[in-house]
PDB file of C-alpha atoms in Angstrom:
ATOM      1  CA  ALA P   1      93.472  22.526-107.534  1.00  0.00           C
ATOM      2  CA  LEU P   2      94.022  21.521-111.168  1.00  0.00           C
ATOM      3  CA  LEU P   3      95.204  17.973-110.467  1.00  0.00           C
ATOM      4  CA  TRP P   4      93.730  17.331-107.011  1.00  0.00           C
ATOM      5  CA  PRO P   5      90.520  19.414-106.843  1.00  0.00           C
ATOM      6  CA  GLU P   6      88.944  17.069-104.295  1.00  0.00           C
ATOM      7  CA  ARG P   7      91.672  17.801-101.712  1.00  0.00           C
ATOM      8  CA  PRO P   8      92.113  20.834 -99.458  1.00  0.00           C
ATOM      9  CA  GLU P   9      94.784  23.214-100.714  1.00  0.00           C
ATOM     10  CA  HIS P  10      97.428  22.174 -98.186  1.00  0.00           C
ATOM     11  CA  LEU P  11      97.001  18.487 -99.091  1.00  0.00           C
ATOM     12  CA  ALA P  12      97.028  19.279-102.819  1.00  0.00           C
ATOM     13  CA  ARG P  13     100.304  21.164-102.359  1.00  0.00           C
ATOM     14  CA  LEU P  14     101.725  18.220-100.418  1.00  0.00           C
ATOM     15  CA  ALA P  15     100.745  15.836-103.233  1.00  0.00           C
ATOM     16  CA  LEU P  16     102.405  18.179-105.736  1.00  0.00           C
ATOM     17  CA  ARG P  17     105.642  18.312-103.707  1.00  0.00           C
ATOM     18  CA  GLN P  18     105.716  14.525-103.465  1.00  0.00           C
ATOM     19  CA  SER P  19     105.131  14.143-107.211  1.00  0.00           C
ATOM     20  CA  LEU P  20     107.875  16.658-107.985  1.00  0.00           C
ATOM     21  CA  HIS P  21     110.254  14.796-105.671  1.00  0.00           C
ATOM     22  CA  HIS P  22     109.665  11.532-107.559  1.00  0.00           C
ATOM     23  CA  LEU P  23     109.982  13.225-110.962  1.00  0.00           C
ATOM     24  CA  ARG P  24     113.251  14.929-110.016  1.00  0.00           C
ATOM     25  CA  ALA P  25     114.633  11.691-108.633  1.00  0.00           C
ATOM     26  CA  ARG P  26     113.987   9.961-111.951  1.00  0.00           C
ATOM     27  CA  LEU P  27     114.599  12.788-114.444  1.00  0.00           C
ATOM     28  CA  GLY P  28     117.236  14.880-112.700  1.00  0.00           C
ATOM     29  CA  ARG P  29     116.894  17.909-110.463  1.00  0.00           C
ATOM     30  CA  GLY P  30     117.634  20.474-113.157  1.00  0.00           C
ATOM     31  CA  LEU P  31     114.786  19.527-115.475  1.00  0.00           C
ATOM     32  CA  ILE P  32     111.882  21.016-113.492  1.00  0.00           C
ATOM     33  CA  VAL P  33     112.536  24.659-112.644  1.00  0.00           C
ATOM     34  CA  ARG P  34     110.717  27.307-110.654  1.00  0.00           C
ATOM     35  CA  ARG P  35     109.441  30.457-112.315  1.00  0.00           C
ATOM     36  CA  GLY P  36     108.549  32.754-109.466  1.00  0.00           C
ATOM     37  CA  ARG P  37     106.693  31.584-106.380  1.00  0.00           C
ATOM     38  CA  GLN P  38     103.652  30.058-108.087  1.00  0.00           C
ATOM     39  CA  LEU P  39     104.901  28.631-111.378  1.00  0.00           C
ATOM     40  CA  LEU P  40     106.860  25.553-112.378  1.00  0.00           C
ATOM     41  CA  GLY P  41     108.272  24.837-115.802  1.00  0.00           C
ATOM     42  CA  ILE P  42     110.513  22.580-117.853  1.00  0.00           C
ATOM     43  CA  ASP P  43     114.044  23.580-118.808  1.00  0.00           C
ATOM     44  CA  ARG P  44     113.694  23.441-122.594  1.00  0.00           C
ATOM     45  CA  GLU P  45     117.435  23.158-122.994  1.00  0.00           C
ATOM     46  CA  ARG P  46     117.216  19.762-121.291  1.00  0.00           C
ATOM     47  CA  LEU P  47     113.934  18.407-122.661  1.00  0.00           C
ATOM     48  CA  SER P  48     112.470  18.897-126.136  1.00  0.00           C
ATOM     49  CA  CYS P  49     108.723  18.691-126.686  1.00  0.00           C
ATOM     50  CA  ASP P  50     106.853  18.490-130.001  1.00  0.00           C
ATOM     51  CA  VAL P  51     104.253  21.032-128.819  1.00  0.00           C
ATOM     52  CA  HIS P  52     106.962  23.604-128.072  1.00  0.00           C
ATOM     53  CA  ARG P  53     108.721  22.907-131.371  1.00  0.00           C
ATOM     54  CA  PHE P  54     105.412  23.217-133.226  1.00  0.00           C
ATOM     55  CA  GLU P  55     104.482  26.560-131.668  1.00  0.00           C
ATOM     56  CA  GLU P  56     108.001  27.962-132.025  1.00  0.00           C
ATOM     57  CA  ALA P  57     108.056  27.056-135.721  1.00  0.00           C
ATOM     58  CA  LEU P  58     104.667  28.729-136.197  1.00  0.00           C
ATOM     59  CA  ARG P  59     105.893  31.907-134.511  1.00  0.00           C
ATOM     60  CA  GLN P  60     108.917  31.966-136.818  1.00  0.00           C
ATOM     61  CA  GLY P  61     106.827  31.321-139.924  1.00  0.00           C
ATOM     62  CA  ARG P  62     108.427  27.924-140.613  1.00  0.00           C
ATOM     63  CA  LEU P  63     105.119  26.343-141.539  1.00  0.00           C
ATOM     64  CA  ARG P  64     106.411  23.076-142.987  1.00  0.00           C
ATOM     65  CA  ASP P  65     108.618  22.500-139.949  1.00  0.00           C
ATOM     66  CA  ALA P  66     105.625  23.164-137.712  1.00  0.00           C
ATOM     67  CA  LEU P  67     103.425  20.676-139.547  1.00  0.00           C
ATOM     68  CA  ALA P  68     106.155  18.047-139.379  1.00  0.00           C
ATOM     69  CA  GLU P  69     105.727  18.225-135.583  1.00  0.00           C
ATOM     70  CA  TYR P  70     101.922  18.038-135.668  1.00  0.00           C
ATOM     71  CA  ARG P  71     100.944  14.369-135.676  1.00  0.00           C
ATOM     72  CA  GLY P  72      97.410  14.522-134.329  1.00  0.00           C
ATOM     73  CA  ASP P  73      95.296  15.806-131.466  1.00  0.00           C
ATOM     74  CA  PHE P  74      97.055  16.882-128.283  1.00  0.00           C
ATOM     75  CA  LEU P  75      97.068  14.038-125.714  1.00  0.00           C
ATOM     76  CA  GLU P  76      94.716  11.979-127.881  1.00  0.00           C
ATOM     77  CA  GLY P  77      93.498   8.955-125.951  1.00  0.00           C
ATOM     78  CA  PHE P  78      94.983  10.208-122.658  1.00  0.00           C
ATOM     79  CA  VAL P  79      92.578   9.574-119.773  1.00  0.00           C
ATOM     80  CA  LEU P  80      93.020   9.827-116.012  1.00  0.00           C
ATOM     81  CA  SER P  81      90.827   7.953-113.592  1.00  0.00           C
ATOM     82  CA  ALA P  82      88.507  10.498-111.956  1.00  0.00           C
ATOM     83  CA  GLN P  83      89.989  13.154-114.215  1.00  0.00           C
ATOM     84  CA  PRO P  84      89.176  16.595-112.760  1.00  0.00           C
ATOM     85  CA  TRP P  85      87.035  18.822-114.966  1.00  0.00           C
ATOM     86  CA  SER P  86      89.577  21.675-114.857  1.00  0.00           C
ATOM     87  CA  PHE P  87      92.308  19.385-116.216  1.00  0.00           C
ATOM     88  CA  GLU P  88      90.010  18.069-118.939  1.00  0.00           C
ATOM     89  CA  GLU P  89      89.125  21.653-119.870  1.00  0.00           C
ATOM     90  CA  TRP P  90      92.837  22.529-120.145  1.00  0.00           C
ATOM     91  CA  ILE P  91      93.426  19.535-122.451  1.00  0.00           C
ATOM     92  CA  THR P  92      90.469  20.525-124.652  1.00  0.00           C
ATOM     93  CA  THR P  93      91.520  24.187-124.845  1.00  0.00           C
ATOM     94  CA  THR P  94      95.112  23.274-125.689  1.00  0.00           C
ATOM     95  CA  ARG P  95      93.980  20.690-128.248  1.00  0.00           C
ATOM     96  CA  LEU P  96      91.794  23.238-130.059  1.00  0.00           C
ATOM     97  CA  ARG P  97      94.523  25.904-130.005  1.00  0.00           C
ATOM     98  CA  LEU P  98      97.065  23.569-131.572  1.00  0.00           C
ATOM     99  CA  LEU P  99      94.550  22.296-134.124  1.00  0.00           C
ATOM    100  CA  ASP P 100      93.691  25.864-135.142  1.00  0.00           C
ATOM    101  CA  GLY P 101      97.396  26.579-135.585  1.00  0.00           C
ATOM    102  CA  ALA P 102      97.851  23.506-137.774  1.00  0.00           C
ATOM    103  CA  ILE P 103      94.829  24.346-139.928  1.00  0.00           C
ATOM    104  CA  SER P 104      96.033  27.936-140.358  1.00  0.00           C
ATOM    105  CA  ALA P 105      99.495  26.723-141.391  1.00  0.00           C
ATOM    106  CA  VAL P 106      98.130  24.235-143.902  1.00  0.00           C
ATOM    107  CA  THR P 107      95.722  26.781-145.344  1.00  0.00           C
ATOM    108  CA  ALA P 108      98.535  29.334-145.744  1.00  0.00           C
ATOM    109  CA  LEU P 109     100.664  26.757-147.544  1.00  0.00           C
ATOM    110  CA  SER P 110      97.786  26.042-149.930  1.00  0.00           C
ATOM    111  CA  TYR P 111      98.355  29.500-151.432  1.00  0.00           C
ATOM    112  CA  GLN P 112     102.011  28.806-152.206  1.00  0.00           C
ATOM    113  CA  GLU P 113     102.926  27.422-155.602  1.00  0.00           C
ATOM    114  CA  GLU P 114     105.710  24.849-155.673  1.00  0.00           C
ATOM    115  CA  PRO P 115     106.386  21.773-157.828  1.00  0.00           C
ATOM    116  CA  GLY P 116     104.686  18.690-156.401  1.00  0.00           C
ATOM    117  CA  PRO P 117     104.882  14.917-157.032  1.00  0.00           C
ATOM    118  CA  ASN P 118     102.139  12.506-158.138  1.00  0.00           C
ATOM    119  CA  GLY P 119     100.500  15.021-160.451  1.00  0.00           C
ATOM    120  CA  ILE P 120      98.650  16.696-157.552  1.00  0.00           C
ATOM    121  CA  PRO P 121      99.123  20.471-157.359  1.00  0.00           C
ATOM    122  CA  PRO P 122     100.916  21.151-154.062  1.00  0.00           C
ATOM    123  CA  ASP P 123      98.399  23.763-152.957  1.00  0.00           C
ATOM    124  CA  LEU P 124      95.532  21.271-153.412  1.00  0.00           C
ATOM    125  CA  GLY P 125      97.497  18.721-151.416  1.00  0.00           C
ATOM    126  CA  TRP P 126      97.719  21.188-148.536  1.00  0.00           C
ATOM    127  CA  VAL P 127      93.967  21.833-148.705  1.00  0.00           C
ATOM    128  CA  HIS P 128      93.346  18.100-148.443  1.00  0.00           C
ATOM    129  CA  ARG P 129      95.672  17.989-145.438  1.00  0.00           C
ATOM    130  CA  ALA P 130      93.656  20.824-143.872  1.00  0.00           C
ATOM    131  CA  LEU P 131      90.419  18.946-144.551  1.00  0.00           C
ATOM    132  CA  SER P 132      91.850  15.893-142.808  1.00  0.00           C
ATOM    133  CA  LEU P 133      92.236  18.099-139.717  1.00  0.00           C
ATOM    134  CA  SER P 134      88.931  19.952-140.090  1.00  0.00           C
ATOM    135  CA  PRO P 135      86.809  17.609-142.234  1.00  0.00           C
ATOM    136  CA  TYR P 136      83.564  19.634-142.125  1.00  0.00           C
ATOM    137  CA  SER P 137      84.960  23.049-143.053  1.00  0.00           C
ATOM    138  CA  GLU P 138      82.957  24.511-145.919  1.00  0.00           C
ATOM    139  CA  THR P 139      85.598  27.216-146.283  1.00  0.00           C
ATOM    140  CA  LEU P 140      88.249  24.607-147.044  1.00  0.00           C
ATOM    141  CA  LEU P 141      85.862  22.806-149.386  1.00  0.00           C
ATOM    142  CA  GLY P 142      85.385  26.071-151.262  1.00  0.00           C
ATOM    143  CA  ARG P 143      89.156  26.461-151.561  1.00  0.00           C
ATOM    144  CA  ALA P 144      89.444  22.925-152.986  1.00  0.00           C
ATOM    145  CA  VAL P 145      86.687  23.643-155.515  1.00  0.00           C
ATOM    146  CA  ASP P 146      88.393  26.916-156.509  1.00  0.00           C
ATOM    147  CA  LEU P 147      91.695  25.160-157.144  1.00  0.00           C
ATOM    148  CA  ARG P 148      90.071  22.432-159.203  1.00  0.00           C
ATOM    149  CA  LEU P 149      88.202  24.952-161.327  1.00  0.00           C
ATOM    150  CA  GLU P 150      91.305  27.125-161.786  1.00  0.00           C
ATOM    151  CA  ARG P 151      92.932  24.096-163.390  1.00  0.00           C
ATOM    152  CA  GLY P 152      89.921  23.293-165.552  1.00  0.00           C
ATOM    153  CA  ASP P 153      89.155  20.147-163.551  1.00  0.00           C
ATOM    154  CA  ARG P 154      85.379  20.476-163.261  1.00  0.00           C
ATOM    155  CA  GLY P 155      84.915  16.751-162.673  1.00  0.00           C
ATOM    156  CA  GLY P 156      87.410  16.884-159.804  1.00  0.00           C
ATOM    157  CA  ALA P 157      85.557  19.876-158.314  1.00  0.00           C
ATOM    158  CA  VAL P 158      82.286  17.936-158.392  1.00  0.00           C
ATOM    159  CA  ARG P 159      83.953  14.955-156.713  1.00  0.00           C
ATOM    160  CA  GLU P 160      85.299  17.221-153.955  1.00  0.00           C
ATOM    161  CA  VAL P 161      81.745  18.328-153.137  1.00  0.00           C
ATOM    162  CA  GLN P 162      80.353  14.802-153.370  1.00  0.00           C
ATOM    163  CA  SER P 163      83.007  13.450-151.010  1.00  0.00           C
ATOM    164  CA  PHE P 164      82.403  16.285-148.532  1.00  0.00           C
ATOM    165  CA  SER P 165      78.611  15.808-148.596  1.00  0.00           C
ATOM    166  CA  ARG P 166      78.949  12.049-148.085  1.00  0.00           C
ATOM    167  CA  ARG P 167      81.334  12.559-145.154  1.00  0.00           C
ATOM    168  CA  LEU P 168      78.983  15.099-143.572  1.00  0.00           C
ATOM    169  CA  ARG P 169      76.003  12.754-143.910  1.00  0.00           C
ATOM    170  CA  ASP P 170      77.725   9.531-142.852  1.00  0.00           C
ATOM    171  CA  GLU P 171      79.805  10.869-139.949  1.00  0.00           C
ATOM    172  CA  VAL P 172      77.641  13.554-138.320  1.00  0.00           C
ATOM    173  CA  GLY P 173      74.208  12.912-139.796  1.00  0.00           C
ATOM    174  CA  LEU P 174      73.837  16.307-141.501  1.00  0.00           C
ATOM    175  CA  GLU P 175      72.662  17.071-144.991  1.00  0.00           C
ATOM    176  CA  ALA P 176      74.685  19.478-147.115  1.00  0.00           C
ATOM    177  CA  SER P 177      73.987  23.147-146.441  1.00  0.00           C
ATOM    178  CA  ASP P 178      72.855  25.705-148.996  1.00  0.00           C
ATOM    179  CA  ARG P 179      76.453  26.826-149.294  1.00  0.00           C
ATOM    180  CA  VAL P 180      77.599  23.309-150.197  1.00  0.00           C
ATOM    181  CA  ALA P 181      74.721  23.050-152.673  1.00  0.00           C
ATOM    182  CA  GLY P 182      75.951  26.299-154.185  1.00  0.00           C
ATOM    183  CA  LEU P 183      79.470  24.907-154.463  1.00  0.00           C
ATOM    184  CA  ARG P 184      78.085  21.795-156.149  1.00  0.00           C
ATOM    185  CA  ALA P 185      76.222  23.923-158.691  1.00  0.00           C
ATOM    186  CA  ARG P 186      79.284  26.074-159.245  1.00  0.00           C
ATOM    187  CA  ALA P 187      81.471  23.010-159.756  1.00  0.00           C
ATOM    188  CA  ALA P 188      78.960  21.746-162.317  1.00  0.00           C
ATOM    189  CA  GLY P 189      78.979  25.141-164.054  1.00  0.00           C
ATOM    190  CA  THR P 190      75.416  26.192-163.273  1.00  0.00           C
ATOM    191  CA  VAL P 191      76.123  29.009-160.814  1.00  0.00           C
ATOM    192  CA  GLY P 192      78.873  31.625-160.484  1.00  0.00           C
ATOM    193  CA  PRO P 193      81.101  32.537-157.511  1.00  0.00           C
ATOM    194  CA  ALA P 194      79.079  35.643-156.598  1.00  0.00           C
ATOM    195  CA  GLN P 195      75.855  33.644-156.313  1.00  0.00           C
ATOM    196  CA  GLU P 196      77.505  30.852-154.309  1.00  0.00           C
ATOM    197  CA  ALA P 197      79.123  33.250-151.839  1.00  0.00           C
ATOM    198  CA  ALA P 198      75.724  34.644-150.782  1.00  0.00           C
ATOM    199  CA  ARG P 199      74.485  31.285-149.507  1.00  0.00           C
ATOM    200  CA  PRO P 200      74.454  30.667-145.699  1.00  0.00           C
ATOM    201  CA  THR P 201      76.925  28.328-144.027  1.00  0.00           C
ATOM    202  CA  VAL P 202      76.411  25.558-141.465  1.00  0.00           C
ATOM    203  CA  GLU P 203      80.027  25.424-140.269  1.00  0.00           C
ATOM    204  CA  SER P 204      78.875  26.563-136.847  1.00  0.00           C
ATOM    205  CA  LEU P 205      76.905  23.320-136.454  1.00  0.00           C
ATOM    206  CA  VAL P 206      79.922  21.005-136.398  1.00  0.00           C
ATOM    207  CA  PRO P 207      83.382  21.392-134.802  1.00  0.00           C
TER     208      PRO P 207
END
């Protein structure tokens, strides 16, 4: 039903058996394995996949190894003719799950202090990496502003907010929220953290 929703179940099963036959003929019979009566899987000893390596590294807490495997959205640009809605939904759900994992890993690394090249504090570099994955996150913007201010870089903190506001306006047509305005004032030294934290967020408006 996932791949051939327009066909009756017996014809969908026939199409699946034929596809498996062709795959096994080309890839070897031991690669695709049965897991019970209803499930099929890949023998991971025979075939390595970046998604599996990414999730395994996350489970083991090897965050840098995980991020080395994450190179962008899951199946980005992959389109099937007459793609069934259920398959598209699976791609979207998987894509969001992997993206959330990558953002969580990058954010966790932003709290770790290690020597970094190019004069950029390593934790700030990780925040920028997280913002490249979730470019409209006000939470990540706040983290970037915090790090700039902790280092006495008020001008850099202001530029972080300006860049975020410009991206929000140019890419999704939204003006900066009250929370972003509060971060801008805090970066400029006209409002404190307690006042800024009370402002509402618009993160729910954009993915």
